[in-house]
Short mmCIF file of C-alpha atoms and ligand atoms in Angstrom, two decimals:
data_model
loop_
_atom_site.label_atom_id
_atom_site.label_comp_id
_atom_site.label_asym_id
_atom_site.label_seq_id
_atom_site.Cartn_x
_atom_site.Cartn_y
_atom_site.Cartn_z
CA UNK W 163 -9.87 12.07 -16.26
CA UNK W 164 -6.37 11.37 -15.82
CA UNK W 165 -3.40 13.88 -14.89
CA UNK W 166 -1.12 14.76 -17.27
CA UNK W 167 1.64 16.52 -17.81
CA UNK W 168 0.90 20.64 -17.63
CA UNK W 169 2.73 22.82 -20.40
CA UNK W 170 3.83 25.57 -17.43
CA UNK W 171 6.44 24.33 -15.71
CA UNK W 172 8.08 27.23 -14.04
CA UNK W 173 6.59 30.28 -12.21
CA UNK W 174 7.94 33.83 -11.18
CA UNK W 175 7.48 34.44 -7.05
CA UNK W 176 4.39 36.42 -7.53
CA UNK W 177 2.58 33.86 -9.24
CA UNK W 178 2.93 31.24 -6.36
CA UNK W 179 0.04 31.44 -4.18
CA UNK W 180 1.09 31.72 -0.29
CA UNK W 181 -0.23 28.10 0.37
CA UNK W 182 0.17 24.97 -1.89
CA UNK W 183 -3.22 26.25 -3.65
CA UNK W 184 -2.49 24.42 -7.02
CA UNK W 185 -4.84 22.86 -9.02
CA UNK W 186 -4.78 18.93 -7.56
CA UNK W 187 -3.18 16.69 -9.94
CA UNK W 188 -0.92 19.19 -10.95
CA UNK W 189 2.05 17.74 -12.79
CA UNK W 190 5.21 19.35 -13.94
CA UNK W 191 7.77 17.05 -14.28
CA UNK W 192 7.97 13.52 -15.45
CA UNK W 193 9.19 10.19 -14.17
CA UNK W 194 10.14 8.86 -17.60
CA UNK W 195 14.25 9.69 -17.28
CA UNK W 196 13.93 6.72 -14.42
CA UNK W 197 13.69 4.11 -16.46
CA UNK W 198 16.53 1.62 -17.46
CA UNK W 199 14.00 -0.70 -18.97
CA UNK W 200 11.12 -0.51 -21.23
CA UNK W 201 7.92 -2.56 -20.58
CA UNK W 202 6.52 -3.02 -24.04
CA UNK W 203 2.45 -4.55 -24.74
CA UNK W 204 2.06 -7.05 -27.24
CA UNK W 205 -1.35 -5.98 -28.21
CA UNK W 206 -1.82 -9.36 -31.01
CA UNK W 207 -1.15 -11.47 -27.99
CA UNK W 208 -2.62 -9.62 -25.33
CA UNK W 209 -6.24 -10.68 -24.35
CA UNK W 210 -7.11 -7.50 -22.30
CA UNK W 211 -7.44 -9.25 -18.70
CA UNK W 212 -6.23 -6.05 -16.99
CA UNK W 213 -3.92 -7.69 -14.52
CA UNK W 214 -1.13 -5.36 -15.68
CA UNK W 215 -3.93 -2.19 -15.66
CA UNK W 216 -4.82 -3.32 -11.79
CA UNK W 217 -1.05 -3.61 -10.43
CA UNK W 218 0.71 -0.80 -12.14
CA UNK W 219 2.31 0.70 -9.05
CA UNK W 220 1.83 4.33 -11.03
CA UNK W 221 -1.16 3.74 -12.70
CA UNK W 222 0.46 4.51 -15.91
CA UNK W 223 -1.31 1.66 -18.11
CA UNK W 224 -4.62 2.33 -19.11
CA UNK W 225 -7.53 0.70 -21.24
CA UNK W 226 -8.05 2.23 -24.78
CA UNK W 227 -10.47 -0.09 -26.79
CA UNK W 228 -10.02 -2.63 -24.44
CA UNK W 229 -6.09 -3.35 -24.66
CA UNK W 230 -3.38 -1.43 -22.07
CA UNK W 231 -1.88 1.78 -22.93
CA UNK W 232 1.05 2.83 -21.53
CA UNK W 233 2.02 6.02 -20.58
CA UNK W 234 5.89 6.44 -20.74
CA UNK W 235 6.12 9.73 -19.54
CA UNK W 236 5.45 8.44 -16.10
CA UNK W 237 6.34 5.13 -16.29
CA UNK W 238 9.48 4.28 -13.90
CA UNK W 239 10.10 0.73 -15.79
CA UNK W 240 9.56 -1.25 -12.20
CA UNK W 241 9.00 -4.77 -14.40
CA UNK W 242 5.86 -5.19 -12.83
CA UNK W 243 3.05 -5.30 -15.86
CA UNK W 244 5.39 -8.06 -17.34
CA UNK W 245 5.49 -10.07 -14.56
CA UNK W 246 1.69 -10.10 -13.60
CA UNK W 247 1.28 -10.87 -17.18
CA UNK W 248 0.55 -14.57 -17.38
CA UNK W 249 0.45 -14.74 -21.05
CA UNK W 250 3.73 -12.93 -21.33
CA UNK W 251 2.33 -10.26 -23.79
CA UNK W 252 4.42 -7.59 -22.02
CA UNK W 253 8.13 -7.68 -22.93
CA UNK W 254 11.18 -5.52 -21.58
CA UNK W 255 13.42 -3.81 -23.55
CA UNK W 256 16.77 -1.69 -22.46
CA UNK W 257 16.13 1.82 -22.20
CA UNK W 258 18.19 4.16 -24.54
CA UNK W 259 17.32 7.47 -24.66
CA UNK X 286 -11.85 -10.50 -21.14
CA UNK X 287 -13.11 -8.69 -18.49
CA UNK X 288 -11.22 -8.11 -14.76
CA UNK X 289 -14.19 -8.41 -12.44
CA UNK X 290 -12.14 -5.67 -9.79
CA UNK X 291 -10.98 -3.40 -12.88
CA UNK X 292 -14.58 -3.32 -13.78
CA UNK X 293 -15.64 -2.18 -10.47
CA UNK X 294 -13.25 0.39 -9.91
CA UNK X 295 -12.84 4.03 -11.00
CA UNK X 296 -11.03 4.62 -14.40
CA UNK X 297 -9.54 7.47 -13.21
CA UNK X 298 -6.26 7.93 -11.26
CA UNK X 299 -5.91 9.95 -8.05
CA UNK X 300 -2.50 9.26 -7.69
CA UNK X 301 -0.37 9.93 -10.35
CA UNK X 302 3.37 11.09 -11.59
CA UNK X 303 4.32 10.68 -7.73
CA UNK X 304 8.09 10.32 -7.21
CA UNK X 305 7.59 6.82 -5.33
CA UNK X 306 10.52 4.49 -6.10
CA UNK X 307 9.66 2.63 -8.72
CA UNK X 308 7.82 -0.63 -8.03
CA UNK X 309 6.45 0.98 -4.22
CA UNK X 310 4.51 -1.27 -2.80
CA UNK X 311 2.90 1.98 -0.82
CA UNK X 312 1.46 3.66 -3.79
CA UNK X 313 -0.12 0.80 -5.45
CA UNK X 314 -2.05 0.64 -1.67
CA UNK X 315 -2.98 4.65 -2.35
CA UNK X 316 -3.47 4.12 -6.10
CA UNK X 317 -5.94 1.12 -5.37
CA UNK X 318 -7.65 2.34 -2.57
CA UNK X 319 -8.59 6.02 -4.17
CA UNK X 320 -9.87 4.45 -7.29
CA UNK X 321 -12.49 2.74 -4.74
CA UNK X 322 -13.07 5.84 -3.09
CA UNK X 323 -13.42 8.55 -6.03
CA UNK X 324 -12.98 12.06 -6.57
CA UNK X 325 -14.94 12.65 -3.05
CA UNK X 326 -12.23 11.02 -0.63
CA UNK X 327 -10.41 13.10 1.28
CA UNK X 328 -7.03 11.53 2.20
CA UNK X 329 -4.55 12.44 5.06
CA UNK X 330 -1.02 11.60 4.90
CA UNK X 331 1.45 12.00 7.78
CA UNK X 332 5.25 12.35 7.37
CA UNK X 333 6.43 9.21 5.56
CA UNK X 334 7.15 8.01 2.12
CA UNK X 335 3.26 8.76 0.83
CA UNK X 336 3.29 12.05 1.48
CA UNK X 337 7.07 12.97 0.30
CA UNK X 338 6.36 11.26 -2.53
CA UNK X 339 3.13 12.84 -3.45
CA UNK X 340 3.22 16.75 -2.59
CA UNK X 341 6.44 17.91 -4.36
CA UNK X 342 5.47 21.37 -4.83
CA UNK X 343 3.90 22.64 -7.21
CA UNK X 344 3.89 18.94 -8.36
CA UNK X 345 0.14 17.58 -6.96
CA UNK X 346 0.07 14.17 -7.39
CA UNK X 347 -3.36 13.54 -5.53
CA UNK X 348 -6.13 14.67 -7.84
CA UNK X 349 -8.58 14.63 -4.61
CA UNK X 350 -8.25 16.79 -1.74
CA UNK X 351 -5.04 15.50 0.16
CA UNK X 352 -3.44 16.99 2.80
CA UNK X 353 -0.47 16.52 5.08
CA UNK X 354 -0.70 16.25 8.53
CA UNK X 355 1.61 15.52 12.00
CA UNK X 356 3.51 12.58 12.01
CA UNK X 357 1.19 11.72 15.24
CA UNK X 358 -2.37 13.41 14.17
CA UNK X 359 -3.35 11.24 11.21
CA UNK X 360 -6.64 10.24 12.91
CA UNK X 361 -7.01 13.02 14.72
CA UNK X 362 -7.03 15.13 11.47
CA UNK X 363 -9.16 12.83 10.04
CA UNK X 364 -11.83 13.18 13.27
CA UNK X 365 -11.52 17.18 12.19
CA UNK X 366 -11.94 16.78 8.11
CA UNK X 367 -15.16 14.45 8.92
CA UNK X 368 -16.50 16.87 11.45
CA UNK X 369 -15.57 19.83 9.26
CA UNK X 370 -17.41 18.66 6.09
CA UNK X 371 -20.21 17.48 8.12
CA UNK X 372 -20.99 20.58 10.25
CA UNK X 373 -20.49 22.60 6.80
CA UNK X 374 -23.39 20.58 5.17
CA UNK X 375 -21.78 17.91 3.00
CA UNK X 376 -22.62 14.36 3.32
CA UNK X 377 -21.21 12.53 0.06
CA UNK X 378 -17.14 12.22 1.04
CA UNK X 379 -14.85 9.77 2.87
CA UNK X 380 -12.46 10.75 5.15
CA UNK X 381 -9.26 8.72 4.84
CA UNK X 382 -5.83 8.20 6.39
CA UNK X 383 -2.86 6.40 4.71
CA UNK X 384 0.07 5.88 7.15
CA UNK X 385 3.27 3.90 7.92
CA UNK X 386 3.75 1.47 9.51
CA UNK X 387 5.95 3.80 11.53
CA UNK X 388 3.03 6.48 11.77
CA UNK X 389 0.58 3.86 13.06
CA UNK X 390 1.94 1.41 15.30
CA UNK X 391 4.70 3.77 17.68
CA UNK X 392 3.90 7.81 16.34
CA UNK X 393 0.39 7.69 15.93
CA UNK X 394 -1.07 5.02 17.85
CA UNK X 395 -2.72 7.37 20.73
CA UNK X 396 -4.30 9.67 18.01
CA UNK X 397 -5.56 6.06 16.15
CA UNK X 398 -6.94 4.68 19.54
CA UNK X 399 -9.00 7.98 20.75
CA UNK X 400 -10.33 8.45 16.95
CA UNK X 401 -11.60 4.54 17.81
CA UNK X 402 -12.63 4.87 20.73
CA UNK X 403 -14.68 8.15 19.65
CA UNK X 404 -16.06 5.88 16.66
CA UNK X 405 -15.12 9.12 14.41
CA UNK X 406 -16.53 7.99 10.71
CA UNK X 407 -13.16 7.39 8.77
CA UNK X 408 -10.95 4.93 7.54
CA UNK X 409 -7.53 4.81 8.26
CA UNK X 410 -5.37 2.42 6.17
CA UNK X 411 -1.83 1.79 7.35
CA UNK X 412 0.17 0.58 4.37
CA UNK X 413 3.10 -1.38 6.03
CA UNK X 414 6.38 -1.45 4.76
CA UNK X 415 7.75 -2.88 7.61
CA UNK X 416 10.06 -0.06 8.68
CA UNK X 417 10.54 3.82 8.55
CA UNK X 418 11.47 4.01 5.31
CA UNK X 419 11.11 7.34 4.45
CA UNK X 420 13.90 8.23 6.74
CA UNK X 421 16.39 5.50 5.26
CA UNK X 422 14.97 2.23 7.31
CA UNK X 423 14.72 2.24 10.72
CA UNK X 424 13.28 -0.46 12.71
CA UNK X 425 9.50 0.41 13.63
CA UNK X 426 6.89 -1.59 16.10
CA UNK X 427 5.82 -3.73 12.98
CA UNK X 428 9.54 -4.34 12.03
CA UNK X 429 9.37 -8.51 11.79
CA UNK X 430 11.95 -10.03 14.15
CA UNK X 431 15.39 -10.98 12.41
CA UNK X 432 15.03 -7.96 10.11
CA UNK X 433 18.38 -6.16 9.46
CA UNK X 434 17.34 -2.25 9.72
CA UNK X 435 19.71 1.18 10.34
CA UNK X 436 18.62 0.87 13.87
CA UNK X 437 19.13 -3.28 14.00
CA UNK X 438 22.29 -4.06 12.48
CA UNK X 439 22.95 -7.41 11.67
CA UNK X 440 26.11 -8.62 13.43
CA UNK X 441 28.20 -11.55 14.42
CA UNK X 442 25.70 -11.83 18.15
CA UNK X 443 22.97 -9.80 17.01
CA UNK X 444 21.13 -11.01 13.43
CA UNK X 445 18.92 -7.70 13.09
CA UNK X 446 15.77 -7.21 14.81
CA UNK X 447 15.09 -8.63 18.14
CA UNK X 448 11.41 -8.21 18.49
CA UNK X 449 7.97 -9.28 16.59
CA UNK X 450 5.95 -7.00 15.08
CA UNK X 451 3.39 -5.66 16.73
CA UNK X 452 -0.06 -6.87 16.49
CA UNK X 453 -1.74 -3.76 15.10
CA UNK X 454 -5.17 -5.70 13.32
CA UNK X 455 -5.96 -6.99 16.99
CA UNK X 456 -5.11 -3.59 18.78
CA UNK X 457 -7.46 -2.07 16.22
CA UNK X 458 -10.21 -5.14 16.75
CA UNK X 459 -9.67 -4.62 20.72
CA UNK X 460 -11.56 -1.52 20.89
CA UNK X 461 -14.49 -3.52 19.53
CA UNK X 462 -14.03 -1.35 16.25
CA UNK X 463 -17.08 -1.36 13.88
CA UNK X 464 -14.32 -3.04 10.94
CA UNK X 465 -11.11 -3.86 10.93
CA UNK X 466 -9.17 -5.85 8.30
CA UNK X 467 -5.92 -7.01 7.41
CA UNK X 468 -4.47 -7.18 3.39
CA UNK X 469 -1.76 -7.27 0.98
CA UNK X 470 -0.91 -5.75 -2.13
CA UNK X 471 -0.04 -9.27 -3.56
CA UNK X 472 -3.88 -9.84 -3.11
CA UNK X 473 -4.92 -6.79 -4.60
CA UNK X 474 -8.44 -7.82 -4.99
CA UNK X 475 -8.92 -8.90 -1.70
CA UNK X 476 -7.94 -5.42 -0.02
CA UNK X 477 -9.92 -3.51 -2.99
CA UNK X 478 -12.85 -5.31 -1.34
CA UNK X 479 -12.25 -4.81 1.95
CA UNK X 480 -11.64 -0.86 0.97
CA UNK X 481 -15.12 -1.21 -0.89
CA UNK X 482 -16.59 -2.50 2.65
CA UNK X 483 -15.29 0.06 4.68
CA UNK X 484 -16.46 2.60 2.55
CA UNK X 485 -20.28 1.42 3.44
CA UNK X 486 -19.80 0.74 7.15
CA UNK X 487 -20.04 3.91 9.89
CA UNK X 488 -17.95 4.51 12.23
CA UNK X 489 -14.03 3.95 12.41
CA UNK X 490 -12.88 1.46 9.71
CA UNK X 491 -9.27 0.43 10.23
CA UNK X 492 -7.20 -1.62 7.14
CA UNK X 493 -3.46 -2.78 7.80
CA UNK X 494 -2.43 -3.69 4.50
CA UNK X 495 1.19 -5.51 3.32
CA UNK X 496 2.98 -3.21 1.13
CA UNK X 497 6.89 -4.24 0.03
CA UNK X 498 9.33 -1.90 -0.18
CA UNK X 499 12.40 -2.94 -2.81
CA UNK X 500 14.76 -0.62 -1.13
CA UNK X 501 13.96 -1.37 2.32
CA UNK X 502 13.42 -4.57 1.65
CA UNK X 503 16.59 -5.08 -0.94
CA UNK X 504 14.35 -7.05 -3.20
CA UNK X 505 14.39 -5.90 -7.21
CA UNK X 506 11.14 -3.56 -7.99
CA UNK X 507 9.47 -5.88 -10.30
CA UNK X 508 9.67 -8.44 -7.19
CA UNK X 509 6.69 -6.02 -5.14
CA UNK X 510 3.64 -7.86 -6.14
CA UNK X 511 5.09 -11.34 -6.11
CA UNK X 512 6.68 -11.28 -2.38
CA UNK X 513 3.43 -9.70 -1.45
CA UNK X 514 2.05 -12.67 -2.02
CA UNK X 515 4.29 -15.05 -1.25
CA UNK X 516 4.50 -13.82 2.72
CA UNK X 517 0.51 -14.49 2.64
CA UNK X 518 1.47 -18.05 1.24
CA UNK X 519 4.49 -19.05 3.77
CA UNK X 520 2.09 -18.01 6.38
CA UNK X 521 3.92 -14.74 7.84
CA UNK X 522 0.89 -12.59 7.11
CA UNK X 523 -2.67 -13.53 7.28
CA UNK X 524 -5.76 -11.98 5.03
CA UNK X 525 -8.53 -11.86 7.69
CA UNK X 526 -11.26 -9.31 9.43
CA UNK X 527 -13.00 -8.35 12.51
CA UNK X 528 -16.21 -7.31 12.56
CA UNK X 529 -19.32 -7.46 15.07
CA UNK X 530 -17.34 -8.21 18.17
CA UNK X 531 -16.03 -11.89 15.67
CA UNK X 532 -12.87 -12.44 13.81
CA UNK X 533 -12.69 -14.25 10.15
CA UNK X 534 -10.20 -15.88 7.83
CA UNK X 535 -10.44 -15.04 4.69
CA UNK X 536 -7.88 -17.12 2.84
CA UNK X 537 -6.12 -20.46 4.22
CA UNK X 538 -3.20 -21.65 2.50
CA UNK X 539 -3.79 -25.45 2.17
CA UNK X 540 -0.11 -25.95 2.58
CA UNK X 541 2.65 -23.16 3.29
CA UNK X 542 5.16 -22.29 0.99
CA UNK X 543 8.78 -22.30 2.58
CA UNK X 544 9.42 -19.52 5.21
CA UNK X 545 12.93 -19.83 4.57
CA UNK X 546 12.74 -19.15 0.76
CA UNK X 547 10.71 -16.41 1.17
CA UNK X 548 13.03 -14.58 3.92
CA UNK X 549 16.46 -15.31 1.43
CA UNK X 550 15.02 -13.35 -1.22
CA UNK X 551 15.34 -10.18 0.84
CA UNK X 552 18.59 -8.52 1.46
CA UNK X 553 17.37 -7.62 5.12
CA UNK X 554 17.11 -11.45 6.18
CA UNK X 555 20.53 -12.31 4.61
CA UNK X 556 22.42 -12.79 7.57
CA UNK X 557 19.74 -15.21 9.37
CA UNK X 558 20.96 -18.89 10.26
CA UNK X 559 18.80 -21.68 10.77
CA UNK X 560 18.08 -21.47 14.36
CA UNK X 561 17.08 -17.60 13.56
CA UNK X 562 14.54 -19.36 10.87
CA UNK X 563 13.37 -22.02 13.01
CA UNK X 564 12.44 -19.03 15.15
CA UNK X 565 10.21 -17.42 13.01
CA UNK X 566 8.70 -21.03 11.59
CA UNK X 567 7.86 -21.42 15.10
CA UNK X 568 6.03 -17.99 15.94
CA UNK X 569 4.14 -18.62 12.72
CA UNK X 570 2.82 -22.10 13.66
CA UNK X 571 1.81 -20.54 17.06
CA UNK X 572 0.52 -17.44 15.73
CA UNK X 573 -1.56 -19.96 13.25
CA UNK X 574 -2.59 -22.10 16.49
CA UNK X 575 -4.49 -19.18 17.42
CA UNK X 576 -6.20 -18.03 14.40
CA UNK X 577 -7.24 -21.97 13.93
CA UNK X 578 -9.16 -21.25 17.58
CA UNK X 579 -10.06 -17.87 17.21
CA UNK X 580 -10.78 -17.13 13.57
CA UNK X 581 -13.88 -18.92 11.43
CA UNK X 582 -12.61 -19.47 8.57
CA UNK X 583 -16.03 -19.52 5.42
C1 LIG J 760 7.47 14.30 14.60
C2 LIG J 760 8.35 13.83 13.52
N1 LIG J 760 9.35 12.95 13.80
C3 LIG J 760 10.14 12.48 12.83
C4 LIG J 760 9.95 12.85 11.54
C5 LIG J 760 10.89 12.33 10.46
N2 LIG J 760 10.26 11.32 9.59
C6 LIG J 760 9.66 11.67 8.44
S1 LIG J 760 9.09 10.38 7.57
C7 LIG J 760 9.66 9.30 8.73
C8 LIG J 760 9.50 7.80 8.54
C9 LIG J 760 8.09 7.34 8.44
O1 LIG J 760 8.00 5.93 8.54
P1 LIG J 760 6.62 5.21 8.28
O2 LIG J 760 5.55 5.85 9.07
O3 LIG J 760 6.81 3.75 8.48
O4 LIG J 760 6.33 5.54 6.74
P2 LIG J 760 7.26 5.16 5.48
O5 LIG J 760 8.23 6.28 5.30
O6 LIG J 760 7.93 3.86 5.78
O7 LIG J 760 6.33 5.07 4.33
C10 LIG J 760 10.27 9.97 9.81
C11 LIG J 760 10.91 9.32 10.97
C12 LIG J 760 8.91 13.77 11.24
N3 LIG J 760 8.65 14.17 9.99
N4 LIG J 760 8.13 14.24 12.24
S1 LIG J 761 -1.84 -8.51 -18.28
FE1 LIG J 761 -1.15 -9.08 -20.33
S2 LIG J 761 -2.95 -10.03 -21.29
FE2 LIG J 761 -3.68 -8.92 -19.51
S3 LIG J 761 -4.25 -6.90 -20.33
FE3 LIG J 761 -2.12 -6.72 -19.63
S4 LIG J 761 -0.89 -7.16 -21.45
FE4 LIG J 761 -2.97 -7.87 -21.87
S1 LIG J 762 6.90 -0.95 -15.80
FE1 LIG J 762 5.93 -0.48 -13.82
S2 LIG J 762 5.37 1.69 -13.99
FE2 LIG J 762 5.76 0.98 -16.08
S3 LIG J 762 3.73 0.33 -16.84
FE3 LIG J 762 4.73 -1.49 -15.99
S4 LIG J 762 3.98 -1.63 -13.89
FE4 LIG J 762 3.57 0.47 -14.62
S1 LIG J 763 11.57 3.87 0.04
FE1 LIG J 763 10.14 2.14 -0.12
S2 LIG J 763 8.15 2.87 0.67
FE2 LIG J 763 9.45 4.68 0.22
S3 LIG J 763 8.90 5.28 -1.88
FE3 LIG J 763 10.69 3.92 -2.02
S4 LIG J 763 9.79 1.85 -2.31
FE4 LIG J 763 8.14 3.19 -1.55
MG1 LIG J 764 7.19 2.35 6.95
#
């Protein structure tokens, strides 16, 4: 399983348990507003070696039918998967929204 | 094409949505190491950028049990979680620390030495960023001499950091330590092994791994994984371990890569001259005279 992104993200007093008692992996915000650039797979070009899977700081990339996924709601845009990528199948792009 | 490490790990993530800057060098340690250990480790985290990063409440980015503990009591909460677990009846976990450089080498170095010394069955991996980050970079024991931190300004008589780090792999190794291994994130297989071979030994297991910081560091985030590597290549950090009572080499760079390129692509070794650089060639060449002696290298 991975952690994603819970629907709930705010609580009344009474519902917060006296100690940090959450669920672990409990995630209510997301990382994606850090970006200023966009790592982007080429998946024609890609040939699913994983590098960029093994060294995302965040974990963020996964394997779905054995090419890299990436999951931009966490994603911080660090430039990382692009550079590990020796074929250069991951490009950057500027962030906009 | 298949990633012969990938393939070995767990697909899952244990450490996920944390609020690390982005390109930590720190969190791709955690992230590796928990995807060798599994839903059944059970980490500790002392004050320091791992654990501010990773408990933002109600934000749980550990999806194992994680806890926080002293600044100092890393190990020592570790010797209580494996003692715990074990008097209670369960068997199938791993107790693990990840701390500082800070946290190991000056805060928690007496809790680290009597968990050794008791042989207490964890692992306690000190991802090394070189400073107290966390805090807004300080200088810590493992500081590298030259380095301009908050605490070692870099002036017109004083170019940053005065000392060497400390030598925290052979502190570990001198309490004749069942394992004890040094890494870097820029050889992310290599310390994904060594994490898989700790995981099978009993006893204390202790892993100092190389972990870049870009904003303690001043290097740009996508930069992480390549200087990682490059301060294993210029021969400024070694890839070796220590076990039964012997010390190995893992990896020998046939010929170094320049010290001085590698230190001018960080805005903390800006200021050094070339008599600050011959310095450091110099306690590399010694430091290497040694290994050469004491290491075997297979
Ligand atoms: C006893 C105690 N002293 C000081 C602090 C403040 N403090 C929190 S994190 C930190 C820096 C930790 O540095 P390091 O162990 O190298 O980890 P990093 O932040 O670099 O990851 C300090 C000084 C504290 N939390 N507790
Ligand atoms: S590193 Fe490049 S080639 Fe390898 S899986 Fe990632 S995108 Fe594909
Ligand atoms: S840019 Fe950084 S965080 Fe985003 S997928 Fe690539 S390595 Fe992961
Ligand atoms: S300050 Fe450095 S060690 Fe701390 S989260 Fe940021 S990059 Fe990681
Ligand atoms: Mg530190």
């Amino acid at each position: 399983m991975r952690p994603y992104l819970r629907e709930k993200t705010s609580f009344s007093a009474a519902e917060i348990p006296e100690a940090t008692a959450f669920e672990a992996g409990y995630l209510v915000s997301v990382n994606s507003g850090w970006r200023s650039i966009r790592p982007v797979i080429d998946t024609g070009r890609c040939v699913g070696c994983e590098q960029c899977y093994l060294y995302c700081p965040d974990g963020v990339i996964s394997i779905q039918n054995g090419r890299p996924v990436i999951d931009y709601d966490f994603c911080k845009g660090c430039g990382i998967c692009a550079k590990i990528c020796k074929i250069g199948a991951i490009g950057t792009e500027a962030e906009h929204s | 094409m298949a990633n012969p490490t990938a393939e070995r790990l767990s697909r899952d993530e244990y450490f996920y949505g944390h609020k690390a800057c982005a390109g930590c060098g720190g969190s791709l340690a955690v992230r590796a190491a928990l995807k060798v250990l599994g839903q059944n480790a059970v980490s500790v985290l002392p004050a320091g950028c791992m654990s501010a990063v990773g408990f933002n409440f109600p934000q749980l980015c550990f999806s194992n049990n994680s806890i926080i503990s002293t600044f100092a009591g890393t190990a020592s909460m570790l010797t209580g979680i494996e003692a715990g677990l074990r008097a209670r009846g369960y068997s199938d976990f791993t107790a693990v620390g990840f701390a500082g450089d800070g946290g190991t080498a000056d805060i928690g170095i007496q809790a680290l030495s009597g968990a050794i010394d008791r042989n207490d069955n964890i692992i306690y991996i000190c991802y090394d960023n070189e400073a107290y980050m966390n805090t807004g970079i300080q200088k810590s024991g493992l500081t590298p001499f030259g380095a301009r931190t908050t605490t070692t300004p870099a002036g017109a008589n004083i170019h940053g950091n005065l000392r060497p780090k400390k030598n925290m792999f052979e502190i570990a190794a001198a309490h004749e330590i069942p394992y004890a291994a040094t890494a870097s994130v820029g050889y992310l297989p290599d310390f994904i092994r060594k994490v898989e071979k700790a995981a099978q030994i009993k006893g204390t297991k202790y892993i100092h791994v190389i972990a870049p910081c870009p904003t303690g560091w001043g290097i740009a985030p996508d930069e992480t994984v390549e200087i990682a590597k490059e301060v294993v290549d210029c021969g400024l950090w070694y890839l070796a371990e220590y076990e039964n009572g012997a010390f190995t080499l893992n990896h020998k760079p046939t010929n170094f890569t320049s010290v001085e390129a590698y230190l001018k692509k960080q805005g903390r070794f800006q200021h050094l001259d070339l008599d600050d650089i011959k310095t450091v060639i110099e306690s590399r060449d010694k430091k290497w005279a040694y290994i050469e002696k004491n290491f075997t290298y297979k």
